[in-house]
């Protein structure tokens, strides 16, 4: 018999929960107040606590924090009314294992308890590490303040079953972040299964996620377990989640609610114990507004958000990452590099890095393969970085404002031009420096894109378009 602690102040609900749990073979200790619940907790140290967030004598959030301070491996399932979902999400971010919104069905209730007990027993059995930056550095490199916030968020969700939603530009390391969440959790010994939703044709994605049986469709020559089944006991990472077909989004939502999967061609579903982490380089709320992503699925997935900052916002991290990666690549390629020249460090700090960390790693690999140190110098860098360096020296470099550019403009080149001609020169040069993107140029010039479109249309009509 496994002992659970139930804290629910409504007598009728307490009786219902007790009946369901005992009917499933669980030993339950109940309390109606926070004080009584804390007293029982200190005595029995349960693996799992079922906690109503609305208690008469104290905040359920505060009580949960006390539990986790006393016994960090305890899995707390918070229970709250449907109108208090924000409180449940906040509890998940503070370390709750799972949340249940009233009313919920018996199957959902027992499944949450079963998963929490399984993960709790595994955690107490192996006494999982409480990771610090040292463990995270094995995958992430960087000590900037923005990355410290990312590390803190990863550690805060390590004991939870909460779905993690990672956002960030392409190349910022979203899969590395997902692996870090997995490796610092109680599921670290289980599988980590990544699936790129944008790289698989929509007609095959359902089979990739949920599996299929032999003969269920043309080409299904053998039974195939889907990623959700392979990830049983571990973590399923759904990258580029916003690329998922709307019909499959419906099935994913059902899976999240029931933990049941039904392979294509299978007569009935079966249950798996999987934690979901997803990621996208798009704005998920914008995808919801455009009707490309289900709103109910968004709120089910967007429990613990983690945003990875672009490399250009990480300060000195770019040099730190470059030096660590340079050392690794030099070992792999048998080269004698041991650092970056001061000029290269300065350039790296000032580049915009549109491809983020992925671009930086490609640059360093290029340098190491074609050169042999001992320092990375400017002449070793690929040609595209030299073009970027030239743009940085230009008064109309990407990201520069007109005010920032003024000290670099020589009047000799502008003398004799009308104010309208100077305006057109500035606008067209800024658009050109941003790859022809009018919206990007508008942000730099601090005007609306419609203003630039209108001016260019006017110039085209008068034959003065310099684009």
CSV table of C-alpha atoms in Angstrom, one decimal:
chain,number,residue,atom,x,y,z
A,1,UNK,CA,0.0,0.0,0.0
A,2,UNK,CA,1.3,3.5,-0.9
A,3,UNK,CA,0.5,6.3,1.4
A,4,UNK,CA,-0.8,9.6,-0.1
A,5,UNK,CA,-1.6,12.9,1.5
A,6,UNK,CA,-4.8,14.5,0.5
A,7,UNK,CA,-5.5,18.1,1.5
A,8,UNK,CA,-9.0,19.3,0.6
A,9,UNK,CA,-11.2,21.5,2.7
A,10,UNK,CA,-14.6,20.6,1.2
A,11,UNK,CA,-15.8,17.5,3.1
A,12,UNK,CA,-17.9,16.1,0.2
A,13,UNK,CA,-15.0,16.3,-2.2
A,14,UNK,CA,-12.6,14.9,0.3
A,15,UNK,CA,-14.8,11.9,0.6
A,16,UNK,CA,-15.1,11.4,-3.1
A,17,UNK,CA,-11.3,11.6,-3.6
A,18,UNK,CA,-10.7,9.2,-0.8
A,19,UNK,CA,-13.2,6.7,-2.2
A,20,UNK,CA,-11.6,6.8,-5.7
A,21,UNK,CA,-8.1,6.4,-4.3
A,22,UNK,CA,-8.9,3.7,-1.9
A,23,UNK,CA,-10.8,1.9,-4.6
A,24,UNK,CA,-7.7,1.9,-6.7
A,25,UNK,CA,-5.7,0.4,-3.8
A,26,UNK,CA,-4.0,3.4,-2.3
A,27,UNK,CA,-3.6,4.2,1.4
A,28,UNK,CA,-4.7,7.9,1.9
A,29,UNK,CA,-4.2,10.3,4.8
A,30,UNK,CA,-6.5,13.3,4.6
A,31,UNK,CA,-6.5,16.8,6.0
A,32,UNK,CA,-8.9,19.8,5.7
A,33,UNK,CA,-6.5,22.6,6.6
A,34,UNK,CA,-3.0,23.7,5.8
A,35,UNK,CA,-1.9,23.3,9.4
A,36,UNK,CA,-3.3,19.8,9.6
A,37,UNK,CA,-1.7,18.9,6.2
A,38,UNK,CA,1.7,20.2,7.3
A,39,UNK,CA,1.5,18.1,10.5
A,40,UNK,CA,0.7,15.0,8.5
A,41,UNK,CA,3.4,15.7,6.0
A,42,UNK,CA,6.1,15.9,8.6
A,43,UNK,CA,5.0,12.6,10.0
A,44,UNK,CA,4.5,10.4,6.9
A,45,UNK,CA,6.7,12.1,4.3
A,46,UNK,CA,4.5,11.0,1.4
A,47,UNK,CA,5.7,10.5,-2.1
A,48,UNK,CA,2.7,12.4,-3.5
A,49,UNK,CA,0.5,15.2,-2.1
A,50,UNK,CA,-2.9,16.1,-3.6
A,51,UNK,CA,-3.3,19.8,-2.6
A,52,UNK,CA,-6.3,22.1,-3.0
A,53,UNK,CA,-4.9,25.6,-3.6
A,54,UNK,CA,-7.8,27.3,-1.9
A,55,UNK,CA,-7.5,26.4,1.9
A,56,UNK,CA,-9.2,28.2,4.7
A,57,UNK,CA,-6.2,29.0,6.9
A,58,UNK,CA,-3.3,29.5,4.4
A,59,UNK,CA,-2.4,29.8,0.8
A,60,UNK,CA,-1.9,26.4,-0.9
A,61,UNK,CA,1.0,27.9,-2.8
A,62,UNK,CA,2.9,28.7,0.4
A,63,UNK,CA,2.1,25.3,1.8
A,64,UNK,CA,3.5,23.6,-1.3
A,65,UNK,CA,6.7,25.5,-0.9
A,66,UNK,CA,7.1,24.3,2.6
A,67,UNK,CA,6.6,20.7,1.5
A,68,UNK,CA,9.2,21.0,-1.2
A,69,UNK,CA,11.7,22.6,1.2
A,70,UNK,CA,11.2,19.7,3.6
A,71,UNK,CA,11.3,17.0,0.9
A,72,UNK,CA,12.3,18.2,-2.5
A,73,UNK,CA,11.5,14.9,-4.2
A,74,UNK,CA,7.8,15.0,-3.2
A,75,UNK,CA,5.4,15.3,-6.2
A,76,UNK,CA,2.6,17.8,-5.5
A,77,UNK,CA,-0.5,17.6,-7.6
A,78,UNK,CA,-2.4,20.8,-7.2
A,79,UNK,CA,-6.2,20.9,-7.5
A,80,UNK,CA,-8.1,24.1,-8.3
A,81,UNK,CA,-11.3,25.3,-9.9
A,82,UNK,CA,-11.4,26.0,-13.6
A,83,UNK,CA,-11.5,29.8,-13.0
A,84,UNK,CA,-8.1,29.6,-11.2
A,85,UNK,CA,-6.0,28.2,-13.9
A,86,UNK,CA,-3.5,31.0,-13.5
A,87,UNK,CA,-2.9,29.9,-9.9
A,88,UNK,CA,-2.3,26.3,-11.1
A,89,UNK,CA,0.1,27.4,-13.8
A,90,UNK,CA,2.0,29.5,-11.2
A,91,UNK,CA,2.2,26.5,-8.9
A,92,UNK,CA,3.7,24.5,-11.7
A,93,UNK,CA,6.3,27.1,-12.3
A,94,UNK,CA,7.1,27.0,-8.5
A,95,UNK,CA,7.7,23.2,-8.6
A,96,UNK,CA,4.3,21.5,-8.6
A,97,UNK,CA,4.3,18.1,-10.4
A,98,UNK,CA,0.9,18.4,-12.1
A,99,UNK,CA,-2.4,20.3,-11.9
A,100,UNK,CA,-6.0,19.1,-12.1
A,101,UNK,CA,-8.8,21.5,-12.9
A,102,UNK,CA,-12.2,20.8,-11.2
A,103,UNK,CA,-14.2,19.1,-12.4
A,104,UNK,CA,-12.1,16.2,-13.7
A,105,UNK,CA,-12.9,12.6,-14.4
A,106,UNK,CA,-11.7,9.6,-12.4
A,107,UNK,CA,-9.4,8.3,-15.1
A,108,UNK,CA,-7.6,11.6,-15.3
A,109,UNK,CA,-7.3,11.8,-11.5
A,110,UNK,CA,-5.9,8.3,-11.1
A,111,UNK,CA,-3.5,8.6,-14.0
A,112,UNK,CA,-2.0,11.8,-12.5
A,113,UNK,CA,-1.5,10.0,-9.2
A,114,UNK,CA,-0.1,6.9,-10.9
A,115,UNK,CA,2.5,8.9,-12.8
A,116,UNK,CA,3.4,11.0,-9.8
A,117,UNK,CA,4.0,7.9,-7.7
A,118,UNK,CA,6.1,6.2,-10.3
A,119,UNK,CA,8.3,9.3,-10.8
A,120,UNK,CA,8.5,9.9,-7.0
A,121,UNK,CA,9.6,6.4,-6.3
A,122,UNK,CA,12.2,6.6,-9.1
A,123,UNK,CA,13.4,10.0,-7.7
A,124,UNK,CA,13.8,8.8,-4.1
A,125,UNK,CA,15.4,5.6,-5.2
A,126,UNK,CA,18.2,7.3,-7.2
A,127,UNK,CA,18.3,10.6,-5.2
A,128,UNK,CA,18.5,12.6,-8.4
A,129,UNK,CA,21.1,15.3,-8.5
A,130,UNK,CA,20.1,18.9,-7.7
A,131,UNK,CA,22.0,20.4,-10.6
A,132,UNK,CA,23.8,23.7,-10.6
A,133,UNK,CA,25.3,25.5,-13.5
A,134,UNK,CA,28.1,22.9,-13.7
A,135,UNK,CA,25.6,20.3,-15.0
A,136,UNK,CA,24.0,22.7,-17.3
A,137,UNK,CA,27.3,24.0,-18.7
A,138,UNK,CA,27.9,20.5,-20.1
A,139,UNK,CA,25.3,21.4,-22.7
A,140,UNK,CA,24.9,25.2,-22.4
A,141,UNK,CA,27.8,27.6,-22.3
A,142,UNK,CA,27.4,31.2,-21.1
A,143,UNK,CA,27.4,33.1,-17.9
A,144,UNK,CA,25.4,36.2,-18.9
A,145,UNK,CA,22.6,37.4,-16.7
A,146,UNK,CA,19.9,36.5,-19.3
A,147,UNK,CA,21.2,32.9,-19.4
A,148,UNK,CA,21.3,32.7,-15.6
A,149,UNK,CA,17.6,33.3,-15.7
A,150,UNK,CA,17.2,30.5,-18.2
A,151,UNK,CA,19.2,28.1,-15.9
A,152,UNK,CA,17.1,29.1,-13.0
A,153,UNK,CA,13.9,28.4,-14.9
A,154,UNK,CA,15.3,25.0,-16.0
A,155,UNK,CA,16.1,24.0,-12.4
A,156,UNK,CA,12.7,25.2,-11.2
A,157,UNK,CA,10.8,22.8,-13.5
A,158,UNK,CA,13.1,19.8,-12.9
A,159,UNK,CA,10.8,18.0,-10.4
A,160,UNK,CA,7.7,18.8,-12.3
A,161,UNK,CA,5.6,17.1,-15.1
A,162,UNK,CA,4.7,20.6,-16.4
A,163,UNK,CA,4.8,21.0,-20.1
A,164,UNK,CA,7.7,23.3,-21.1
A,165,UNK,CA,7.3,25.6,-24.1
A,166,UNK,CA,10.6,26.9,-25.4
A,167,UNK,CA,10.7,29.9,-27.8
A,168,UNK,CA,13.6,31.6,-29.5
A,169,UNK,CA,15.1,32.4,-32.8
A,170,UNK,CA,16.5,29.6,-35.0
A,171,UNK,CA,19.9,28.6,-33.8
A,172,UNK,CA,19.6,29.7,-30.2
A,173,UNK,CA,19.7,26.1,-28.8
A,174,UNK,CA,16.1,25.1,-28.2
A,175,UNK,CA,16.9,21.4,-28.4
A,176,UNK,CA,19.8,21.8,-26.0
A,177,UNK,CA,17.5,23.5,-23.6
A,178,UNK,CA,15.0,20.6,-23.9
A,179,UNK,CA,17.8,18.1,-23.2
A,180,UNK,CA,18.8,20.2,-20.1
A,181,UNK,CA,15.3,20.1,-18.8
A,182,UNK,CA,15.2,16.3,-19.3
A,183,UNK,CA,18.6,15.6,-17.8
A,184,UNK,CA,17.9,17.6,-14.6
A,185,UNK,CA,14.6,16.0,-14.0
A,186,UNK,CA,13.6,12.7,-12.3
A,187,UNK,CA,13.2,11.3,-15.8
A,188,UNK,CA,16.9,11.6,-16.7
A,189,UNK,CA,17.3,7.8,-16.8
A,190,UNK,CA,14.4,7.5,-19.3
A,191,UNK,CA,14.6,8.2,-23.0
A,192,UNK,CA,14.7,11.7,-24.6
A,193,UNK,CA,13.0,11.5,-28.0
A,194,UNK,CA,13.2,14.6,-30.2
A,195,UNK,CA,10.8,15.0,-33.2
A,196,UNK,CA,11.0,17.9,-35.6
A,197,UNK,CA,7.4,18.6,-36.7
A,198,UNK,CA,8.5,20.8,-39.5
A,199,UNK,CA,10.8,18.2,-41.1
A,200,UNK,CA,8.1,15.5,-41.5
A,201,UNK,CA,5.3,15.6,-44.2
A,202,UNK,CA,2.0,16.3,-42.5
A,203,UNK,CA,0.5,13.0,-43.8
A,204,UNK,CA,3.2,11.0,-42.1
A,205,UNK,CA,3.4,13.0,-38.9
A,206,UNK,CA,0.6,11.2,-37.1
A,207,UNK,CA,2.4,7.9,-37.7
A,208,UNK,CA,5.6,9.4,-36.4
A,209,UNK,CA,4.1,10.7,-33.2
A,210,UNK,CA,1.6,7.8,-32.4
A,211,UNK,CA,2.9,4.9,-34.5
A,212,UNK,CA,1.1,2.5,-36.8
A,213,UNK,CA,0.3,-1.1,-37.3
A,214,UNK,CA,1.4,-3.2,-40.3
A,215,UNK,CA,-1.0,-2.8,-43.2
A,216,UNK,CA,-2.8,0.3,-41.8
A,217,UNK,CA,-1.9,2.2,-44.9
A,218,UNK,CA,0.1,1.8,-48.1
A,219,UNK,CA,3.7,1.4,-47.2
A,220,UNK,CA,3.1,0.3,-43.6
A,221,UNK,CA,5.0,-3.0,-44.0
A,222,UNK,CA,5.8,-3.5,-40.3
A,223,UNK,CA,4.4,-2.3,-37.0
A,224,UNK,CA,6.1,0.9,-35.9
A,225,UNK,CA,6.0,2.5,-32.4
A,226,UNK,CA,5.6,6.2,-32.5
A,227,UNK,CA,7.7,8.8,-30.8
A,228,UNK,CA,5.2,9.0,-27.9
A,229,UNK,CA,5.5,5.2,-27.2
A,230,UNK,CA,9.3,5.3,-27.5
A,231,UNK,CA,9.4,8.2,-25.0
A,232,UNK,CA,7.4,6.2,-22.4
A,233,UNK,CA,9.0,6.9,-19.0
A,234,UNK,CA,10.9,9.8,-20.4
A,235,UNK,CA,10.5,13.0,-22.4
A,236,UNK,CA,9.0,13.7,-25.8
A,237,UNK,CA,10.4,16.9,-27.5
A,238,UNK,CA,8.2,18.3,-30.2
A,239,UNK,CA,10.3,20.8,-32.1
A,240,UNK,CA,8.7,23.4,-34.4
A,241,UNK,CA,5.3,22.6,-32.8
A,242,UNK,CA,3.6,25.4,-34.8
A,243,UNK,CA,4.2,23.5,-38.0
A,244,UNK,CA,1.9,20.7,-36.9
A,245,UNK,CA,-1.3,20.1,-38.9
A,246,UNK,CA,-4.5,21.3,-37.2
A,247,UNK,CA,-6.0,17.8,-37.4
A,248,UNK,CA,-3.1,16.3,-35.6
A,249,UNK,CA,-3.2,19.2,-33.0
A,250,UNK,CA,-6.6,17.9,-32.0
A,251,UNK,CA,-5.2,14.4,-31.4
A,252,UNK,CA,-2.2,15.8,-29.5
A,253,UNK,CA,-4.6,17.7,-27.2
A,254,UNK,CA,-6.5,14.5,-26.5
A,255,UNK,CA,-3.2,12.8,-25.8
A,256,UNK,CA,-2.2,15.5,-23.3
A,257,UNK,CA,-5.5,15.2,-21.5
A,258,UNK,CA,-5.7,11.5,-21.3
A,259,UNK,CA,-2.1,10.2,-21.8
A,260,UNK,CA,-3.6,7.6,-24.2
A,261,UNK,CA,-2.2,7.0,-27.6
A,262,UNK,CA,-3.8,5.0,-30.5
A,263,UNK,CA,-1.4,4.0,-33.3
A,264,UNK,CA,-2.9,4.2,-36.8
A,265,UNK,CA,-4.8,1.0,-37.4
A,266,UNK,CA,-4.9,0.0,-33.8
A,267,UNK,CA,-8.3,-1.1,-32.4
A,268,UNK,CA,-7.9,0.6,-29.0
A,269,UNK,CA,-5.6,3.1,-27.3
A,270,UNK,CA,-3.1,2.4,-24.6
A,271,UNK,CA,-1.5,4.6,-21.9
A,272,UNK,CA,2.0,6.0,-21.8
A,273,UNK,CA,3.8,8.1,-19.2
A,274,UNK,CA,5.5,10.9,-21.1
A,275,UNK,CA,6.5,14.5,-20.3
A,276,UNK,CA,6.1,16.9,-23.2
A,277,UNK,CA,8.5,19.7,-24.1
A,278,UNK,CA,7.8,21.7,-27.2
A,279,UNK,CA,9.6,24.5,-29.1
A,280,UNK,CA,9.1,27.0,-31.9
A,281,UNK,CA,10.9,29.9,-33.5
A,282,UNK,CA,7.6,31.6,-34.3
A,283,UNK,CA,5.4,33.7,-32.0
A,284,UNK,CA,2.8,31.1,-30.8
A,285,UNK,CA,0.2,33.6,-29.9
A,286,UNK,CA,0.4,35.2,-33.4
A,287,UNK,CA,-0.1,31.6,-34.8
A,288,UNK,CA,-3.2,31.3,-32.6
A,289,UNK,CA,-4.5,34.6,-33.8
A,290,UNK,CA,-4.0,33.6,-37.4
A,291,UNK,CA,-5.9,30.3,-36.8
A,292,UNK,CA,-2.9,28.1,-37.5
A,293,UNK,CA,-2.5,26.9,-33.9
A,294,UNK,CA,-5.4,25.8,-31.6
A,295,UNK,CA,-5.9,28.1,-28.7
A,296,UNK,CA,-6.8,25.3,-26.3
A,297,UNK,CA,-3.7,23.4,-27.2
A,298,UNK,CA,-1.6,26.6,-26.7
A,299,UNK,CA,-2.8,27.0,-23.2
A,300,UNK,CA,-2.3,23.3,-22.4
A,301,UNK,CA,1.3,23.4,-23.7
A,302,UNK,CA,2.3,26.9,-22.6
A,303,UNK,CA,2.6,26.1,-18.9
A,304,UNK,CA,6.2,26.9,-18.2
A,305,UNK,CA,7.6,29.1,-20.9
A,306,UNK,CA,11.4,29.4,-21.5
A,307,UNK,CA,12.6,32.0,-23.9
A,308,UNK,CA,16.1,31.7,-25.3
A,309,UNK,CA,17.7,35.1,-26.0
A,310,UNK,CA,19.4,35.6,-29.4
A,311,UNK,CA,23.2,35.5,-29.3
A,312,UNK,CA,23.4,39.3,-29.9
A,313,UNK,CA,21.6,39.9,-26.6
A,314,UNK,CA,24.0,37.7,-24.5
A,315,UNK,CA,27.0,40.0,-24.2
A,316,UNK,CA,30.3,38.3,-23.5
A,317,UNK,CA,28.7,34.8,-23.9
A,318,UNK,CA,29.7,34.9,-27.6
A,319,UNK,CA,33.4,34.9,-26.8
A,320,UNK,CA,32.9,32.3,-24.1
A,321,UNK,CA,31.0,30.0,-26.5
A,322,UNK,CA,33.6,30.6,-29.2
A,323,UNK,CA,36.5,29.7,-27.0
A,324,UNK,CA,35.0,26.5,-25.6
A,325,UNK,CA,33.9,25.4,-29.1
A,326,UNK,CA,37.3,26.3,-30.6
A,327,UNK,CA,39.0,24.1,-28.1
A,328,UNK,CA,36.6,21.2,-28.9
A,329,UNK,CA,36.9,21.6,-32.7
A,330,UNK,CA,40.7,21.9,-32.5
A,331,UNK,CA,40.9,18.5,-30.6
A,332,UNK,CA,38.6,16.9,-33.1
A,333,UNK,CA,40.6,18.2,-36.1
A,334,UNK,CA,44.0,17.8,-34.6
A,335,UNK,CA,44.8,21.5,-34.8
A,336,UNK,CA,46.7,23.7,-32.3
A,337,UNK,CA,44.3,26.6,-31.7
A,338,UNK,CA,44.2,28.0,-28.2
A,339,UNK,CA,42.3,31.2,-28.5
A,340,UNK,CA,40.9,34.2,-30.4
A,341,UNK,CA,42.8,37.4,-31.2
A,342,UNK,CA,41.6,40.6,-29.6
A,343,UNK,CA,40.4,41.9,-32.9
A,344,UNK,CA,38.3,38.8,-33.4
A,345,UNK,CA,36.8,39.0,-29.9
A,346,UNK,CA,35.8,42.6,-30.5
A,347,UNK,CA,34.3,41.7,-33.9
A,348,UNK,CA,32.4,38.8,-32.4
A,349,UNK,CA,30.9,41.0,-29.7
A,350,UNK,CA,29.6,43.5,-32.3
A,351,UNK,CA,28.2,41.2,-35.0
A,352,UNK,CA,24.5,40.7,-35.2
A,353,UNK,CA,24.7,36.9,-35.6
A,354,UNK,CA,21.4,36.3,-37.4
A,355,UNK,CA,22.0,32.5,-37.2
A,356,UNK,CA,22.8,32.7,-33.5
A,357,UNK,CA,24.9,30.0,-31.9
A,358,UNK,CA,24.5,27.7,-34.9
A,359,UNK,CA,26.1,30.4,-37.1
A,360,UNK,CA,29.0,30.9,-34.6
A,361,UNK,CA,29.7,27.2,-34.5
A,362,UNK,CA,29.8,27.0,-38.3
A,363,UNK,CA,32.2,29.9,-38.5
A,364,UNK,CA,34.6,28.3,-36.0
A,365,UNK,CA,34.4,24.9,-37.7
A,366,UNK,CA,35.3,26.7,-41.0
A,367,UNK,CA,38.3,28.4,-39.3
A,368,UNK,CA,39.6,25.2,-37.7
A,369,UNK,CA,39.3,23.0,-40.8
A,370,UNK,CA,41.2,25.5,-43.0
A,371,UNK,CA,43.8,26.9,-40.6
A,372,UNK,CA,46.1,25.8,-37.8
A,373,UNK,CA,46.3,28.5,-35.2
A,374,UNK,CA,47.6,29.3,-32.7
A,375,UNK,CA,45.1,32.3,-32.6
A,376,UNK,CA,42.0,32.9,-34.7
A,377,UNK,CA,42.7,36.1,-36.6
A,378,UNK,CA,40.6,38.3,-38.8
A,379,UNK,CA,42.1,36.9,-42.0
A,380,UNK,CA,40.9,33.4,-41.1
A,381,UNK,CA,37.2,34.3,-40.9
A,382,UNK,CA,34.8,33.4,-43.8
A,383,UNK,CA,34.1,36.2,-46.3
A,384,UNK,CA,30.6,36.8,-45.2
A,385,UNK,CA,31.9,38.0,-41.8
A,386,UNK,CA,34.1,40.5,-43.5
A,387,UNK,CA,31.1,41.8,-45.4
A,388,UNK,CA,29.3,42.1,-42.1
A,389,UNK,CA,32.4,43.9,-40.6
A,390,UNK,CA,32.2,46.4,-43.5
A,391,UNK,CA,28.6,47.0,-42.8
A,392,UNK,CA,29.4,47.7,-39.2
A,393,UNK,CA,31.8,50.4,-40.3
A,394,UNK,CA,29.0,51.9,-42.5
A,395,UNK,CA,26.8,54.7,-41.1
A,396,UNK,CA,23.8,52.6,-42.1
A,397,UNK,CA,24.8,49.3,-40.5
A,398,UNK,CA,21.9,47.0,-39.5
A,399,UNK,CA,20.6,48.2,-36.1
A,400,UNK,CA,22.0,51.6,-36.4
A,401,UNK,CA,19.7,54.6,-36.1
A,402,UNK,CA,20.0,57.8,-38.1
A,403,UNK,CA,21.2,59.6,-34.9
A,404,UNK,CA,23.9,57.0,-34.4
A,405,UNK,CA,24.9,57.3,-38.0
A,406,UNK,CA,25.3,61.1,-38.1
A,407,UNK,CA,28.9,61.3,-36.8
A,408,UNK,CA,30.0,59.0,-39.7
A,409,UNK,CA,28.3,61.0,-42.5
A,410,UNK,CA,30.5,63.4,-44.4
A,411,UNK,CA,28.8,66.5,-45.6
A,412,UNK,CA,30.9,66.5,-48.8
A,413,UNK,CA,28.9,63.6,-50.1
A,414,UNK,CA,25.6,65.3,-49.4
A,415,UNK,CA,26.3,68.9,-50.4
A,416,UNK,CA,24.3,69.9,-53.4
A,417,UNK,CA,21.5,67.4,-52.7
A,418,UNK,CA,18.0,68.5,-51.8
A,419,UNK,CA,16.5,67.5,-48.5
A,420,UNK,CA,14.1,65.1,-50.3
A,421,UNK,CA,17.0,63.5,-52.1
A,422,UNK,CA,18.9,63.0,-48.9
A,423,UNK,CA,15.8,61.5,-47.3
A,424,UNK,CA,15.5,59.1,-50.3
A,425,UNK,CA,19.2,58.1,-50.1
A,426,UNK,CA,18.9,57.3,-46.4
A,427,UNK,CA,15.8,55.3,-46.7
A,428,UNK,CA,16.9,53.3,-49.7
A,429,UNK,CA,20.4,52.6,-48.2
A,430,UNK,CA,18.8,51.5,-45.0
A,431,UNK,CA,16.4,49.1,-46.8
A,432,UNK,CA,19.3,47.8,-48.8
A,433,UNK,CA,21.5,47.2,-45.7
A,434,UNK,CA,18.6,45.1,-44.3
A,435,UNK,CA,18.4,42.8,-47.2
A,436,UNK,CA,15.5,44.7,-48.8
A,437,UNK,CA,13.2,44.3,-45.8
A,438,UNK,CA,11.0,47.4,-45.5
A,439,UNK,CA,9.7,46.5,-42.0
A,440,UNK,CA,13.3,46.1,-40.6
A,441,UNK,CA,14.3,49.4,-42.1
A,442,UNK,CA,11.2,51.0,-40.7
A,443,UNK,CA,12.2,49.9,-37.2
A,444,UNK,CA,15.7,51.4,-37.6
A,445,UNK,CA,14.3,54.7,-38.9
A,446,UNK,CA,11.5,54.7,-36.3
A,447,UNK,CA,8.7,55.1,-38.8
A,448,UNK,CA,5.8,52.8,-39.8
A,449,UNK,CA,6.4,50.5,-42.7
A,450,UNK,CA,3.4,52.0,-44.5
A,451,UNK,CA,5.3,55.4,-44.5
A,452,UNK,CA,8.2,53.8,-46.4
A,453,UNK,CA,5.9,51.9,-48.8
A,454,UNK,CA,4.1,55.2,-49.5
A,455,UNK,CA,7.3,57.1,-50.2
A,456,UNK,CA,8.7,54.4,-52.4
A,457,UNK,CA,5.5,54.3,-54.4
A,458,UNK,CA,5.6,58.0,-54.8
A,459,UNK,CA,9.2,57.8,-56.0
A,460,UNK,CA,8.3,55.1,-58.5
A,461,UNK,CA,5.6,57.2,-60.0
A,462,UNK,CA,7.9,60.1,-60.5
A,463,UNK,CA,10.7,57.9,-61.8
A,464,UNK,CA,13.0,58.6,-58.8
A,465,UNK,CA,13.0,55.2,-57.2
A,466,UNK,CA,16.5,54.3,-56.3
A,467,UNK,CA,15.7,50.8,-55.2
